[in-house]
Amino acid sequence: MGQPRVIIVGAGPAGVRAAETIVAAGLTPIVIDEGQRAGGQIYRRQPENFRRPYKDLYGTDSDRAKAVHDGFDALRDHIDYRAETLVWNIADGHVWTASGTAQDALAYDALILCTGATDRLMPMAGWDLPGTYSMGGAQVALKAQAVSIGSQVVFLGTGPLLYLVASQYIKAGAKVAAVLDTSRFTARITALPDLLSLPSVLWNGIMLTRAIKAVGVPLLTGVTPVAISGDAQTGVTGVTVRLSDGSDRHFAADAVAMGYHLRPETQLADLARCSFAFDELTRQYLPVRDPDGRAEAPTPLYLAGDGARVLGARSAEASGRLAALAALSDLGMPVDQGAMIMLRREVGRYGRFARGLAKAFPWPHQQAAALADDTILCRCECVTVGDVRRTMDVTGAAEANRAKAFSRVGMGRCQGRYCGHAAAEVIAAHGDFPVADAGRLRGQAPVKPLPIAIGEAE
């Protein structure tokens, strides 16, 4: 009999460490990567002809980034690596992929999803103007293309990524007009007991904040977004926020990077029919899995890294190894139980720290109720907040997928990645019921657009 087929989706920290573990067991996994080069979003590699030092690209995580890159490079001859390949569906025990105009359907004995995280966004007036980017998009521009998204950039939102990307722009020589955080500083004091579970990581965050202040960039906390100003022809001209004392402050800018922490990229887990449960602390539905990464699903499915729960790149490495060991154990292969115990403890420490981050930088759900009716909610389909509210009033649609059917919110090319969470908050606020009752937008294949000229699966 041939060896079991293990497929790993994603080549970030979790995917690389999972692949290492599978290779060490004597198997040749298939590693599917949507990117051109391994590293994922957090350790995204620069183009091969770029020569910027690791320290400039990854800061305090430069050694970890290099270790992940070197680890993957050492694996290349021992894995079936499929770069620039999209997994657009998982069904009937097969992973459906597309690369260019070619597609394939791959059966598997174990599937490890390391899909990473994506931006979590809350709409505001003007966020659909040219020059407005997600925080992750702004970081991609800098890392992968060595460009700033504008000549004068405002960073708006909350969470560690807000400070990380702003500091990366400052270090690269870009002009940062302001860093505006919706969370209150007092929330960090409340979260300190959990944040102290990883003191070195906490210290790195403090140093990022100090570095931003040291160069004279305005850094405000506890702000409420009011509007991004500008027009469709000239793009962004500035950002207005409301301060805690009730006054408004305007910052001139020609670009805005916005984001409210991150959320797991769960659409593939959804297509694989994984169970989901609502997480009260972060106000979102997350895939159900056991401590080793086994998902509640009809086929052997394992979840690792931020695609299961956002715990950061360091935890992703540990959970990638752990999920791979769980898969090997379930395939009847010998594994080191002591190593699994240690990895569970490590992931647990990161879990406590992540709880602290959720408390320190909360998702600003209360903004949904205050959004004006003419605010764009779904940028793909140009659906406004008022469209969704009127849909609820006329049809009685009080659940995300029903509202989608009647209003087209979340029906565009991003499949609700950017508007889904905000739409649920708008629905819950308008209906005056818990956001958990609004449900979640169900994943649909294809998860991303496919070429019309795509051929039949081999």
Coordinates of C-alpha atoms in Angstrom, one line a residue:
M1 CA 0.0 0.0 0.0
G2 CA 1.1 3.6 -0.7
Q3 CA 1.8 6.0 2.1
P4 CA -1.1 8.0 3.5
R5 CA -1.8 11.3 1.7
V6 CA -1.5 14.3 4.0
I7 CA -2.4 17.7 2.6
I8 CA -1.4 20.9 4.3
V9 CA -3.1 24.1 3.2
G10 CA -1.0 27.2 3.9
A11 CA 2.8 27.8 4.2
G12 CA 3.0 30.2 7.0
P13 CA 4.5 29.4 10.5
A14 CA 1.8 26.7 11.2
G15 CA 2.0 25.1 7.8
V16 CA 5.8 25.0 7.7
R17 CA 6.1 23.4 11.1
A18 CA 3.3 20.9 10.3
A19 CA 5.1 19.9 7.1
E20 CA 8.4 19.5 9.0
T21 CA 6.6 17.1 11.4
I22 CA 5.0 15.1 8.7
V23 CA 8.3 14.8 6.8
A24 CA 10.1 13.7 9.9
A25 CA 7.7 10.8 10.1
G26 CA 8.8 9.6 6.7
L27 CA 5.8 10.9 4.7
T28 CA 5.7 13.4 1.7
P29 CA 3.0 15.9 2.3
I30 CA 1.3 18.1 -0.3
V31 CA 1.7 21.7 0.8
I32 CA -0.6 24.1 -1.0
D33 CA 0.2 27.8 -0.9
E34 CA -1.8 30.6 -2.4
G35 CA 1.3 32.8 -2.2
Q36 CA 4.4 32.9 -4.5
R37 CA 6.8 32.0 -1.6
A38 CA 6.3 30.4 1.7
G39 CA 6.1 32.5 4.9
G40 CA 2.5 33.4 5.2
Q41 CA 1.3 36.9 5.9
I42 CA 3.2 37.5 9.1
Y43 CA 6.5 36.3 7.6
R44 CA 5.7 37.3 4.0
R45 CA 8.9 37.2 2.0
Q46 CA 10.1 40.1 -0.1
P47 CA 10.6 39.5 -3.9
E48 CA 13.7 37.5 -4.7
N49 CA 15.4 40.6 -6.2
F50 CA 14.9 42.6 -3.1
R51 CA 17.7 42.7 -0.5
R52 CA 16.2 44.4 2.6
P53 CA 17.6 43.0 5.9
Y54 CA 15.4 40.7 8.0
K55 CA 15.6 43.2 10.9
D56 CA 14.0 45.9 8.8
L57 CA 11.2 43.6 7.6
Y58 CA 10.3 41.7 10.7
G59 CA 11.7 43.7 13.6
T60 CA 11.9 41.8 16.9
D61 CA 10.6 38.6 15.1
S62 CA 13.4 38.7 12.5
D63 CA 15.1 35.6 13.9
R64 CA 11.9 33.7 14.0
A65 CA 11.0 34.7 10.5
K66 CA 14.4 33.6 9.2
A67 CA 14.0 30.3 11.0
V68 CA 10.6 29.6 9.4
H69 CA 12.0 30.5 5.9
D70 CA 15.1 28.4 6.4
G71 CA 13.0 25.5 7.7
F72 CA 10.8 25.6 4.6
D73 CA 13.8 25.9 2.2
A74 CA 15.2 22.7 3.8
L75 CA 12.0 20.9 3.2
R76 CA 11.6 21.7 -0.5
D77 CA 13.1 18.4 -1.7
H78 CA 10.9 16.4 0.7
I79 CA 7.4 17.8 0.0
D80 CA 5.1 18.3 -3.0
Y81 CA 4.9 22.1 -2.9
R82 CA 2.3 23.8 -4.9
A83 CA 2.8 27.6 -4.9
E84 CA 0.3 30.1 -6.3
T85 CA -2.5 27.5 -5.9
L86 CA -5.9 28.4 -4.6
V87 CA -8.0 25.9 -2.6
W88 CA -11.4 26.9 -3.7
N89 CA -13.5 24.0 -2.3
I90 CA -13.3 21.1 0.1
A91 CA -16.0 18.4 -0.5
D92 CA -16.5 14.7 -0.6
G93 CA -13.1 14.0 0.9
H94 CA -11.3 16.0 -1.8
V95 CA -9.4 19.3 -1.9
W96 CA -10.3 21.3 -5.0
T97 CA -7.5 23.5 -6.3
A98 CA -6.9 26.0 -9.1
S99 CA -3.6 27.3 -10.4
G100 CA -3.8 29.6 -13.5
T101 CA -6.4 27.9 -15.7
A102 CA -5.7 24.4 -14.4
Q103 CA -7.6 22.7 -11.6
D104 CA -7.3 19.5 -9.6
A105 CA -9.2 17.4 -7.1
L106 CA -7.0 15.8 -4.5
A107 CA -8.2 13.0 -2.2
Y108 CA -6.7 13.0 1.3
D109 CA -6.3 10.8 4.3
A110 CA -5.6 13.8 6.6
L111 CA -6.1 17.5 5.9
I112 CA -4.4 20.1 8.0
L113 CA -5.7 23.6 7.4
C114 CA -3.2 26.4 8.3
T115 CA -5.2 29.2 6.6
G116 CA -4.0 32.1 8.8
A117 CA -5.9 35.2 9.7
T118 CA -7.4 38.2 7.9
D119 CA -8.3 41.8 8.8
R120 CA -11.4 42.4 10.9
L121 CA -13.1 45.6 9.8
M122 CA -15.8 47.9 11.1
P123 CA -17.2 50.3 8.4
M124 CA -17.2 54.0 8.8
A125 CA -18.2 56.9 6.7
G126 CA -15.8 57.2 3.8
W127 CA -14.1 53.8 4.2
D128 CA -14.9 53.1 0.5
L129 CA -12.8 56.0 -0.8
P130 CA -9.7 55.4 -2.9
G131 CA -6.7 55.4 -0.5
T132 CA -8.4 53.4 2.3
Y133 CA -6.7 50.1 2.9
S134 CA -7.0 47.3 5.4
M135 CA -4.1 47.0 7.9
G136 CA -3.0 43.8 6.3
G137 CA -3.1 45.3 2.8
A138 CA -0.9 48.2 4.0
Q139 CA 1.6 45.7 5.4
V140 CA 1.6 43.7 2.2
A141 CA 2.4 46.8 0.2
L142 CA 5.4 47.5 2.4
K143 CA 6.7 44.0 2.8
A144 CA 6.2 42.6 -0.7
Q145 CA 6.5 45.7 -2.8
A146 CA 8.5 48.1 -0.7
V147 CA 6.0 51.0 -1.1
S148 CA 3.9 53.1 1.2
I149 CA 0.2 53.3 0.6
G150 CA 0.4 57.1 0.7
S151 CA 2.7 60.0 1.4
Q152 CA 0.9 60.8 4.6
V153 CA -0.8 57.8 6.3
V154 CA -3.2 57.6 9.2
F155 CA -3.4 54.2 11.0
L156 CA -6.8 53.7 12.6
G157 CA -8.3 50.7 14.5
T158 CA -7.1 48.7 17.4
G159 CA -4.9 45.7 18.3
P160 CA -1.2 44.8 18.1
L161 CA -1.1 45.0 14.3
L162 CA -2.1 48.7 14.4
Y163 CA 1.2 49.4 16.2
L164 CA 3.3 46.9 14.4
V165 CA 2.4 48.2 10.9
A166 CA 2.6 51.8 11.9
S167 CA 6.1 51.3 13.4
Q168 CA 7.2 49.4 10.2
Y169 CA 6.1 52.3 8.1
I170 CA 8.0 54.7 10.3
K171 CA 11.1 52.6 10.2
A172 CA 10.8 52.5 6.4
G173 CA 10.8 56.3 6.2
A174 CA 7.1 56.8 5.4
K175 CA 5.3 59.8 6.9
V176 CA 2.8 58.6 9.5
A177 CA 0.2 61.3 10.3
A178 CA -1.3 59.6 13.4
V179 CA -2.0 56.3 15.1
L180 CA -5.6 56.3 16.4
D181 CA -6.7 53.5 18.7
T182 CA -10.4 52.9 19.5
S183 CA -9.5 51.0 22.7
R184 CA -9.0 52.8 26.0
F185 CA -5.6 52.6 27.7
T186 CA -7.4 51.5 30.9
A187 CA -8.5 48.3 29.1
R188 CA -4.8 47.3 28.9
I189 CA -4.4 47.7 32.7
T190 CA -7.4 45.4 33.2
A191 CA -5.9 42.9 30.9
L192 CA -2.5 43.0 32.4
P193 CA -2.7 39.7 34.4
D194 CA -3.3 37.8 31.2
L195 CA -0.8 39.8 29.2
L196 CA 1.9 39.1 31.7
S197 CA 1.7 35.4 30.8
L198 CA 4.2 36.2 28.0
P199 CA 6.3 39.1 29.4
S200 CA 8.7 39.2 26.5
V201 CA 5.9 39.6 23.9
L202 CA 4.3 42.3 26.1
W203 CA 7.6 44.1 26.3
N204 CA 7.9 44.1 22.5
G205 CA 4.5 45.7 22.3
I206 CA 5.5 48.4 24.8
M207 CA 8.6 49.1 22.8
L208 CA 6.6 49.5 19.6
T209 CA 4.5 52.1 21.3
R210 CA 7.5 54.0 22.6
A211 CA 9.1 54.0 19.2
I212 CA 6.0 55.6 17.7
K213 CA 5.9 58.3 20.3
A214 CA 9.6 58.9 20.2
V215 CA 9.4 60.2 16.6
G216 CA 6.6 62.6 17.5
V217 CA 3.7 60.8 15.8
P218 CA 0.4 61.6 17.5
L219 CA -0.9 58.4 19.3
L220 CA -4.4 58.7 20.7
T221 CA -6.4 56.0 22.5
G222 CA -10.1 55.8 23.2
V223 CA -11.1 57.5 20.0
T224 CA -14.3 57.0 18.1
P225 CA -14.1 57.1 14.3
V226 CA -16.3 59.8 12.7
A227 CA -15.4 59.9 9.0
I228 CA -12.8 59.5 6.3
S229 CA -13.0 62.7 4.2
G230 CA -12.3 63.0 0.5
D231 CA -14.1 62.1 -2.8
A232 CA -14.0 59.5 -5.5
Q233 CA -11.8 61.6 -7.8
T234 CA -9.1 62.8 -5.4
G235 CA -9.4 60.0 -2.8
V236 CA -8.7 60.4 0.9
T237 CA -7.9 63.8 2.2
G238 CA -8.1 63.2 6.0
V239 CA -9.6 61.4 9.0
T240 CA -11.8 62.8 11.7
V241 CA -12.2 61.0 15.1
R242 CA -14.0 61.9 18.3
L243 CA -11.9 62.1 21.5
S244 CA -12.9 60.9 24.9
D245 CA -13.8 64.4 25.9
G246 CA -16.4 64.7 23.1
S247 CA -14.3 67.0 20.9
D248 CA -13.5 66.1 17.2
R249 CA -10.0 66.1 15.8
H250 CA -9.1 66.0 12.1
F251 CA -5.8 64.6 10.7
A252 CA -4.9 65.4 7.1
A253 CA -3.9 62.3 5.1
D254 CA -3.9 60.9 1.6
A255 CA -4.2 57.3 2.8
V256 CA -5.7 55.3 5.7
A257 CA -4.9 51.9 7.0
M258 CA -7.6 50.5 9.2
G259 CA -8.3 47.3 11.1
Y260 CA -9.6 46.0 14.4
H261 CA -7.2 43.2 15.3
L262 CA -7.6 40.0 13.2
R263 CA -10.0 37.1 12.7
P264 CA -9.4 33.5 11.6
E265 CA -9.8 32.7 7.9
T266 CA -12.4 30.0 8.4
Q267 CA -14.1 29.6 5.0
L268 CA -12.3 26.4 4.1
A269 CA -13.1 24.9 7.5
D270 CA -16.7 25.7 6.9
L271 CA -16.7 24.0 3.5
A272 CA -15.1 21.0 5.1
R273 CA -18.2 20.9 7.3
C274 CA -16.5 21.7 10.5
S275 CA -18.6 22.6 13.5
F276 CA -18.6 26.2 14.8
A277 CA -19.3 27.7 18.3
F278 CA -19.7 31.3 19.3
D279 CA -16.9 32.9 21.3
E280 CA -18.3 35.5 23.7
L281 CA -15.1 37.3 24.3
T282 CA -14.3 38.1 20.7
R283 CA -17.9 38.1 19.5
Q284 CA -17.4 35.7 16.6
Y285 CA -18.0 32.1 15.6
L286 CA -14.9 29.9 15.7
P287 CA -14.3 26.4 14.5
V288 CA -14.6 23.7 17.1
R289 CA -11.5 21.6 17.7
D290 CA -9.9 19.6 20.5
P291 CA -6.6 20.8 22.2
D292 CA -4.6 18.9 19.6
G293 CA -6.3 20.6 16.6
R294 CA -8.7 17.8 15.6
A295 CA -11.9 19.5 14.2
E296 CA -15.4 18.3 14.6
A297 CA -15.9 17.3 10.9
P298 CA -16.9 14.2 8.8
T299 CA -13.4 13.7 7.4
P300 CA -10.0 13.7 9.1
L301 CA -9.6 17.5 9.5
Y302 CA -7.0 19.3 11.7
L303 CA -6.8 23.1 12.3
A304 CA -3.6 24.9 13.3
G305 CA -2.4 28.5 13.6
D306 CA -4.5 31.7 13.4
G307 CA -6.9 30.0 11.0
A308 CA -8.4 28.3 14.0
R309 CA -8.0 31.0 16.6
V310 CA -5.8 34.1 16.5
L311 CA -3.0 33.4 18.9
G312 CA -0.1 34.8 17.0
A313 CA 2.8 33.5 14.9
R314 CA 4.7 31.9 17.8
S315 CA 1.7 29.8 18.8
A316 CA 1.1 29.0 15.2
E317 CA 4.4 27.2 15.0
A318 CA 3.5 25.1 18.1
S319 CA 0.0 24.3 17.0
G320 CA 1.2 23.3 13.5
R321 CA 3.5 20.7 15.0
L322 CA 0.8 19.6 17.4
A323 CA -1.9 19.2 14.7
A324 CA 0.6 17.2 12.5
L325 CA 1.4 14.9 15.4
A326 CA -2.4 14.4 16.0
A327 CA -2.8 13.5 12.4
L328 CA 0.1 11.0 12.5
S329 CA -1.3 9.4 15.6
D330 CA -4.7 9.0 14.0
L331 CA -3.1 7.5 11.0
G332 CA -1.6 4.8 13.3
M333 CA 1.9 6.1 13.2
P334 CA 4.1 6.4 16.4
V335 CA 4.4 9.8 17.9
D336 CA 6.2 11.3 20.9
Q337 CA 3.4 11.8 23.5
G338 CA 5.8 13.8 25.7
A339 CA 6.3 16.3 22.9
M340 CA 2.5 16.6 22.5
I341 CA 2.1 17.4 26.1
M342 CA 4.8 20.1 25.9
L343 CA 3.2 21.6 22.8
R344 CA -0.3 21.7 24.5
R345 CA 1.2 23.6 27.4
E346 CA 2.9 26.0 25.0
V347 CA -0.3 26.7 23.0
G348 CA -2.1 27.1 26.3
R349 CA 0.2 30.0 27.4
Y350 CA -0.4 31.7 24.1
G351 CA -4.1 31.2 24.6
R352 CA -4.0 33.1 27.9
F353 CA -2.1 35.9 26.3
A354 CA -4.6 36.1 23.4
R355 CA -7.4 36.5 26.0
G356 CA -5.5 39.4 27.4
L357 CA -5.3 41.0 23.9
A358 CA -9.0 40.6 23.3
K359 CA -9.6 42.4 26.6
A360 CA -7.0 45.1 25.9
F361 CA -8.1 45.8 22.3
P362 CA -11.8 44.9 22.1
W363 CA -13.7 44.7 18.9
P364 CA -15.7 48.0 18.8
H365 CA -19.1 46.4 18.2
Q366 CA -21.0 49.4 19.6
Q367 CA -20.1 51.4 16.5
A368 CA -22.4 49.3 14.4
A369 CA -25.6 50.8 16.0
A370 CA -24.3 54.3 15.5
L371 CA -23.5 53.9 11.7
A372 CA -25.6 56.2 9.5
D373 CA -27.9 54.5 7.0
D374 CA -25.9 55.8 4.0
T375 CA -22.6 54.2 5.2
I376 CA -21.4 51.5 2.8
L377 CA -21.4 48.2 4.7
C378 CA -20.6 45.7 1.8
R379 CA -18.0 47.4 -0.5
C380 CA -18.2 44.6 -3.1
E381 CA -21.9 45.0 -3.7
C382 CA -22.3 48.6 -2.6
V383 CA -24.8 47.6 0.1
T384 CA -25.4 50.3 2.7
V385 CA -26.2 49.9 6.4
G386 CA -29.6 51.3 5.7
D387 CA -30.2 48.6 3.0
V388 CA -29.7 45.9 5.6
R389 CA -31.9 47.7 8.2
R390 CA -34.7 48.1 5.6
T391 CA -34.4 44.5 4.6
M392 CA -34.9 43.5 8.2
D393 CA -37.9 45.8 8.5
V394 CA -39.6 44.7 5.3
T395 CA -38.8 40.9 5.2
G396 CA -38.2 40.1 8.9
A397 CA -34.8 38.7 8.0
A398 CA -33.0 38.6 11.3
E399 CA -30.3 36.2 10.5
A400 CA -27.1 36.9 8.5
N401 CA -27.7 34.5 5.6
R402 CA -31.4 35.6 5.2
A403 CA -30.3 39.2 5.1
K404 CA -27.7 38.2 2.5
A405 CA -30.3 36.6 0.3
F406 CA -32.5 39.7 0.3
S407 CA -29.9 42.5 0.4
R408 CA -26.8 40.9 -1.2
V409 CA -24.6 41.9 1.7
G410 CA -21.6 39.6 1.7
M411 CA -22.4 38.2 -1.8
G412 CA -19.5 39.9 -3.6
R413 CA -16.1 38.6 -4.5
C414 CA -14.8 38.7 -0.9
Q415 CA -17.6 36.4 0.2
G416 CA -18.2 38.4 3.3
R417 CA -14.6 38.3 4.6
Y418 CA -14.6 42.0 5.2
C419 CA -18.2 42.9 5.9
G420 CA -19.5 39.6 7.5
H421 CA -18.7 40.4 11.1
A422 CA -19.9 44.1 10.8
A423 CA -23.1 42.9 9.1
A424 CA -23.9 40.6 12.0
E425 CA -23.4 43.5 14.4
V426 CA -25.7 45.8 12.4
I427 CA -28.3 43.1 12.3
A428 CA -28.1 42.4 16.0
A429 CA -28.1 46.1 16.9
H430 CA -31.1 46.8 14.7
G431 CA -33.0 43.8 15.9
D432 CA -32.0 44.4 19.6
F433 CA -30.8 40.8 20.2
P434 CA -27.4 39.2 20.9
V435 CA -25.0 39.1 18.0
A436 CA -24.7 35.3 18.4
D437 CA -28.4 35.1 17.3
A438 CA -27.5 36.8 14.0
G439 CA -25.5 33.8 13.0
R440 CA -22.6 33.8 10.6
L441 CA -22.3 33.9 6.9
R442 CA -21.9 30.4 5.6
G443 CA -19.0 29.7 3.3
Q444 CA -19.7 29.0 -0.4
A445 CA -17.6 27.6 -3.1
P446 CA -15.6 29.0 -4.8
V447 CA -14.2 30.9 -1.9
K448 CA -12.5 33.3 -4.3
P449 CA -13.2 34.0 -8.0
L450 CA -12.0 31.5 -10.6
P451 CA -11.0 32.1 -14.2
I452 CA -13.7 31.5 -16.7
A453 CA -11.2 29.6 -18.8
I454 CA -10.4 27.1 -16.0
G455 CA -10.3 23.5 -17.2
E456 CA -11.8 20.3 -15.9
A457 CA -10.2 18.7 -12.8
E458 CA -7.7 16.0 -13.5

